[in-house]
Every structure is written in structure tokens, then in C-alpha cells.
Amino acid sequence: MSSDYFPAVRALTFGIALSLGAVSASAESSHAIAMYGKPALDPGFSALPYVNQDAPKGGRLVVGNTGGFDTLNPFAQKGTPPWQLRSWAYESLMGRSWDEPFTLYGLLAESVVVPDDRSWVEFTLRPEARFSDGSPVTVEDVIWSYQTLGTEGHLRYRGFWSKVNTIEQTGPRSLRLSFNVADRELALIAGLRPILKKAQWQGKDFAASGLSEAPIGTGAYVVSDFEAGRHVTLTRNPDYWGRDLPLRRGTRNFDELRIDFFGDETVLFEAFKAGELSAYREFNPDKWANAYDFPAVTRGDITKSEIPHHRPSGMTGLAMNTRREPLDDWRVREALLLAFNFEYINGTVTGGVQPRITSYFSNSDLGLRPGPATGQVRQLLAPFADQLLPGTLEGYELPQSDGTSRNRKNLRRAVKLLAEAGWEVREGVLKNQDGEPLVLSVLLRQGDAEMKTVVEIYARALERLGITLSPELVDNAQYVARQSEFDFDLTRLRRDLSLSPGNEQRLYWGRAGVDQPGSRNLMGIDSPAVDAMIDHMLSAETTEAFTAAVRALDRILTAGRYVIPIWQYDKGRIAHLSELHHPETLPIYGDRTEFFPDVWWYQPNK
């Protein structure tokens, strides 16, 4: 198993190393670090460019989640936490500007130092940094956080730890991490690791904390009340240490944030209509256009806001588990793609207004280019030519239908591919040479009404091929457990992708995750070419080399036929109380979690 998931036992240097020799002349202390180029904001910046610096503080925001929760520790592998906790209650050494592809500014750290080759990174803590209980953040807390998250924390933290060679205290408020691989993103990832309080966990099992206590963080909010599986309330800390930092000015404006949990999306929406929630994020444009005529909207109590963005489409759809036969055969997967009548389904479910996802990085300059691979992209793919699926080098596009429900042309092509793969229709049922029928199920979370509708329409099309497909709706705990164990044929997949993809790509598609329970490689992608493109992406020193590597990766993933894509969410749609407001200036990443509710505020109507 890869060390990305089970870090090898190795000697790490802890303690104080006050004399590491002269810092390289090219390694200068800075207020920020960018993946490529220079940070957009100078050291003396007053606030992020997309905030209202004069936003008033106060008010209460209530949002809804589906499912439940059984832990208040968002950093452990065990359990399901409210997903908002990580960004609302905890902080890292650096913080991100969402108006740049990937740039970090000092948060708990006042400065950062990296050499030209980024083989190490050094941070100096702010003397005023405090945990929510008022105790100072120390270098010892930081080192313990890296070590604990890297060995006992969620899998998403362990890959980074396996690439740390040493971690050393270099001064009263400074520490240095050196890396054992050439990966230019590691310095930035180090800056984004959450920092927790070491003393809280002395003699306790961090991995099994559950609901007994929430980790103490440094963020503006602390958990003040909860009922298991029902609701969580976070209250703004009046003594929050970072309230006057430029990175925090105009943010964290609400006094109280509450998350209520509901059995499914329909019940959640009805609660919003009844006035129990402050805001609701709508993903269905047809519903957005036609279902918001209830009294609170017509009275003007509810405002509908649309927030555009410029980030990649990411991937949303049905992931096919290639660990299982016959989904390990690309011809079967292509046949299933041909049978998925996107144009008809999109028209039925969303009114046809949502653009299709055409590749993992579509809607951005990082996306694959139509036609044959050329230039640097082709050079990167060439060593793997004999392993790549048809269309990777030549060019691949998702099947298109004529928009009618019959989809005859594509179904005929699907029949031919299935026959080549050893499947034929006998007495109306598609069977293999052993007489076994092709029966598939789609694992869905209870309350996922939209995808359930998609699957039901899709199932009717597959019946014409002799294939049985059925949705399998389970509660939240079963859903998480079965995805973690890869116990499904197909399941819903959503992967948000950024303008600066990096190490998270290994978690999503890397070979190390094929057999690792809990990995995010749901499809079971086992491709040396994918790993190589990620390596090229992470070692790229120019924007051109980076873009070529991402476009090559996009080709491999898209032509791999691992997912049946649906529509992209080209803009955010948030219905909210008219007393809630957001800045007019919008970041390039749009309405992601760090925009709502971080830079919103409450102001009573006059």
C-alpha cells in the first residue's frame, strides 16, 4: 500500500534547532505565497478585495443539512461530522484568497519563507495568535497538529505527512518543515493544515473523540450547543484573536450560526419555505425558475441571489466502480454512457438550461482541448500510449443524443459494444456467456431526490438493452460506510476542482486509493498514466508546463469513461432572507463555502 495512506515509520526531528545555518539569499520572508507568480495583494493590504470592510456584526444564520452527524471532530477518520465545522471553527497557519487561483496570506503565521526549489518551508507564528480558550498558539501545538493529523487523522491529511522529512522548531515562534519529494505545492499545503491544541488531547484518543468533545480551535466560532443528529449551534467568540487581521476584516460577521439536520432535501426545502431556515442553496435551475412562488418570496421576505464563478466544472455524475465486473471493461462503460440520454434527462429534470459537464476541468483553461492531443500534452502522454484507452490521444467526446426519448442511434452503438464485450440479449435480458444477467444498482443517499429521478429515467433506457438498473437509497451512515468499503456498482460522485489542482488529485484518482478503504477514488482508477500526470503537475515550474499536465490528466480521466457526467453548476443560486447581504464584488471562485456565509452579513430592513 502506498505511503500516501499508511505513512512509513521514520525518524522525524522534533524539538528546538536554533541554528540551521544561514538562510539562502533567495529565501526571503514574505507575508504570502502563491503557487505560481506573485501574490496579488501587497504586504500592507487592508482587506480581501471581495469583502465589505464595514459590514456590521450581528444576527443569526440558520442553514440546513441532510442526513445527520455522529462526531464533532472533523479531523478524525471515524464518524460523520457537520461538514461546515472545519471552515467555521478552525484555522491554519495561512489563509486563502478566493480571488486568486492559489495564493495564501498569513493567518496564524505572520510570515513564510521558502527557497526557490521549495524543498522546505518555514513559518513564524503571530505572537497574538490564540485558541478559543484564550491560551497562546505555540510551536509545540503546531508540530503536534502536523504529527497527529498525519498519523491518526483523516486519510486526507496522511498523504502530506508521508512527504515530510523533518519538522523542527527554529526559534521561539518559528518552525521549519523539509520535504522528501520534489513537489512545489507542499509548502502551500503545509500552510493550510488545521492547528489544534496539544494539551486538550493528553491521555485521550484523538481518533475516537466522537461527540464527547469538539477539538479546541482558533477560529471565530465555537460549538456552543448541539443535539446529536439534530442540530449544532456555533457562537462567535467575542474575544476572537484575529478579528482585526486584514485577512479577516469584513468576514465572520454573524453572531450565531446554526445547522439543522433533515431526513431529505424535500423536507429541508419545506422547512426553508416555512421560515425555519435563513437560506437555501438551490442546484436545480428548473426548480429555481418555477418553485419559488411561495408567500415569503412574493412578499419580498426572501431574495433570490445568483453568484457566477470562473472555476472548473469539476465532476458530478454516477461513478462506475471498476473494481467490479463488468464495469472493469471500458466497452461496457462506454455502452452505459451511450445509453445515458443526457439531452433528454437534462430537459426533463432541469428544463434543459444547465450546461453539460464535458470533462473534469471543463469551463476553464485547464480543460482538455478538442481533437487529437498536440504539443506538450502529447509528449506527456506518449510514454503511456499502449496503456491509454481509445480516444485519449485521438480525441474523445461524450456521446450526444438527438434529444428524443428513444435515443436509437446511441443505443445501437451500445448494443454493438456490449456484444464485443461478450454480452447478448436473450429473451429480453442482457446476459454474458455464462448466462448471467447484467443487473446494476446505484447507491444513493436517502433524500437525493434529483439523482433518484435521473436514475429512474436512465433505468427505463437501459431496459431497452436488457439491463436492469435500480436506485438503492440508504441512510447517511450506511451511505458513508458503503462508499468507504466500495460496496456499490454505481454511486453519486461530486468532485469540486479548482483553478490550481494539486495533491488532492492523488486522493481523487491515484492508484494508492484503489484498495484503501475510505479513499476518495470511488471509481477504482488504476492508471500509471494518471499518477505520472499528477507528478508532472506538481513539479511544474511554469504555468505552461502546469496547464499541459492538467490537460493531459483531463484527457486520461475523460476518455477513461469512469463517470457518467450530468450537468455543471455554472452559477450559485442562493435564496435567503432579505436581511442577509453579500458584497457586490465577487471572487473568481464565486459562491463556494468560504464566500457564503463568511463574507455575508445581517442588516435589518428599514
PDB file of C-alpha atoms in Angstrom, residues 320 322 326-339 389-390 396 399 410-423 430 433 438 458 465 467 559-562:
ATOM      1  CA  MET A 320     -18.780   3.381 -12.040  1.00  0.00           C
ATOM      2  CA  THR A 322     -14.267  -0.537 -11.967  1.00  0.00           C
ATOM      3  CA  PRO A 326     -18.261  -5.970 -15.911  1.00  0.00           C
ATOM      4  CA  LEU A 327     -17.556  -2.316 -15.098  1.00  0.00           C
ATOM      5  CA  ASP A 328     -13.855  -3.077 -15.402  1.00  0.00           C
ATOM      6  CA  ASP A 329     -14.397  -3.310 -19.181  1.00  0.00           C
ATOM      7  CA  TRP A 330     -14.253   0.110 -20.857  1.00  0.00           C
ATOM      8  CA  ARG A 331     -16.600  -1.110 -23.605  1.00  0.00           C
ATOM      9  CA  VAL A 332     -19.334  -1.761 -21.063  1.00  0.00           C
ATOM     10  CA  ARG A 333     -18.759   1.658 -19.520  1.00  0.00           C
ATOM     11  CA  GLU A 334     -18.922   3.305 -22.949  1.00  0.00           C
ATOM     12  CA  ALA A 335     -22.169   1.439 -23.644  1.00  0.00           C
ATOM     13  CA  LEU A 336     -23.621   2.771 -20.395  1.00  0.00           C
ATOM     14  CA  LEU A 337     -22.561   6.276 -21.405  1.00  0.00           C
ATOM     15  CA  LEU A 338     -24.225   5.847 -24.792  1.00  0.00           C
ATOM     16  CA  ALA A 339     -27.448   4.763 -23.127  1.00  0.00           C
ATOM     17  CA  LEU A 389      -7.926   3.913 -23.763  1.00  0.00           C
ATOM     18  CA  PRO A 390      -9.207   4.765 -27.246  1.00  0.00           C
ATOM     19  CA  TYR A 396     -12.811  11.884 -27.134  1.00  0.00           C
ATOM     20  CA  PRO A 399     -21.973  10.769 -26.624  1.00  0.00           C
ATOM     21  CA  ASN A 410     -26.666   5.634 -29.474  1.00  0.00           C
ATOM     22  CA  LEU A 411     -28.461   2.502 -28.265  1.00  0.00           C
ATOM     23  CA  ARG A 412     -27.475   0.690 -31.468  1.00  0.00           C
ATOM     24  CA  ARG A 413     -23.844   1.609 -30.835  1.00  0.00           C
ATOM     25  CA  ALA A 414     -24.203   0.436 -27.242  1.00  0.00           C
ATOM     26  CA  VAL A 415     -25.521  -2.967 -28.379  1.00  0.00           C
ATOM     27  CA  LYS A 416     -22.509  -3.412 -30.650  1.00  0.00           C
ATOM     28  CA  LEU A 417     -20.034  -2.590 -27.871  1.00  0.00           C
ATOM     29  CA  LEU A 418     -21.771  -4.903 -25.420  1.00  0.00           C
ATOM     30  CA  ALA A 419     -21.619  -7.727 -27.949  1.00  0.00           C
ATOM     31  CA  GLU A 420     -17.880  -7.145 -28.371  1.00  0.00           C
ATOM     32  CA  ALA A 421     -17.568  -7.407 -24.591  1.00  0.00           C
ATOM     33  CA  GLY A 422     -19.420 -10.751 -24.562  1.00  0.00           C
ATOM     34  CA  TRP A 423     -22.964  -9.633 -23.708  1.00  0.00           C
ATOM     35  CA  LEU A 430     -28.766  -8.992 -21.492  1.00  0.00           C
ATOM     36  CA  GLN A 433     -21.594 -16.223 -21.925  1.00  0.00           C
ATOM     37  CA  LEU A 438     -26.452  -7.640 -16.245  1.00  0.00           C
ATOM     38  CA  TYR A 458     -31.925   6.189 -17.075  1.00  0.00           C
ATOM     39  CA  LEU A 465     -30.840  -3.021 -23.740  1.00  0.00           C
ATOM     40  CA  ILE A 467     -30.090  -4.241 -18.442  1.00  0.00           C
ATOM     41  CA  ALA A 559     -11.521   9.036 -22.047  1.00  0.00           C
ATOM     42  CA  GLY A 560     -11.350   6.546 -19.178  1.00  0.00           C
ATOM     43  CA  ARG A 561     -15.168   6.513 -19.078  1.00  0.00           C
ATOM     44  CA  TYR A 562     -15.163   6.288 -15.279  1.00  0.00           C
TER      45      TYR A 562
END
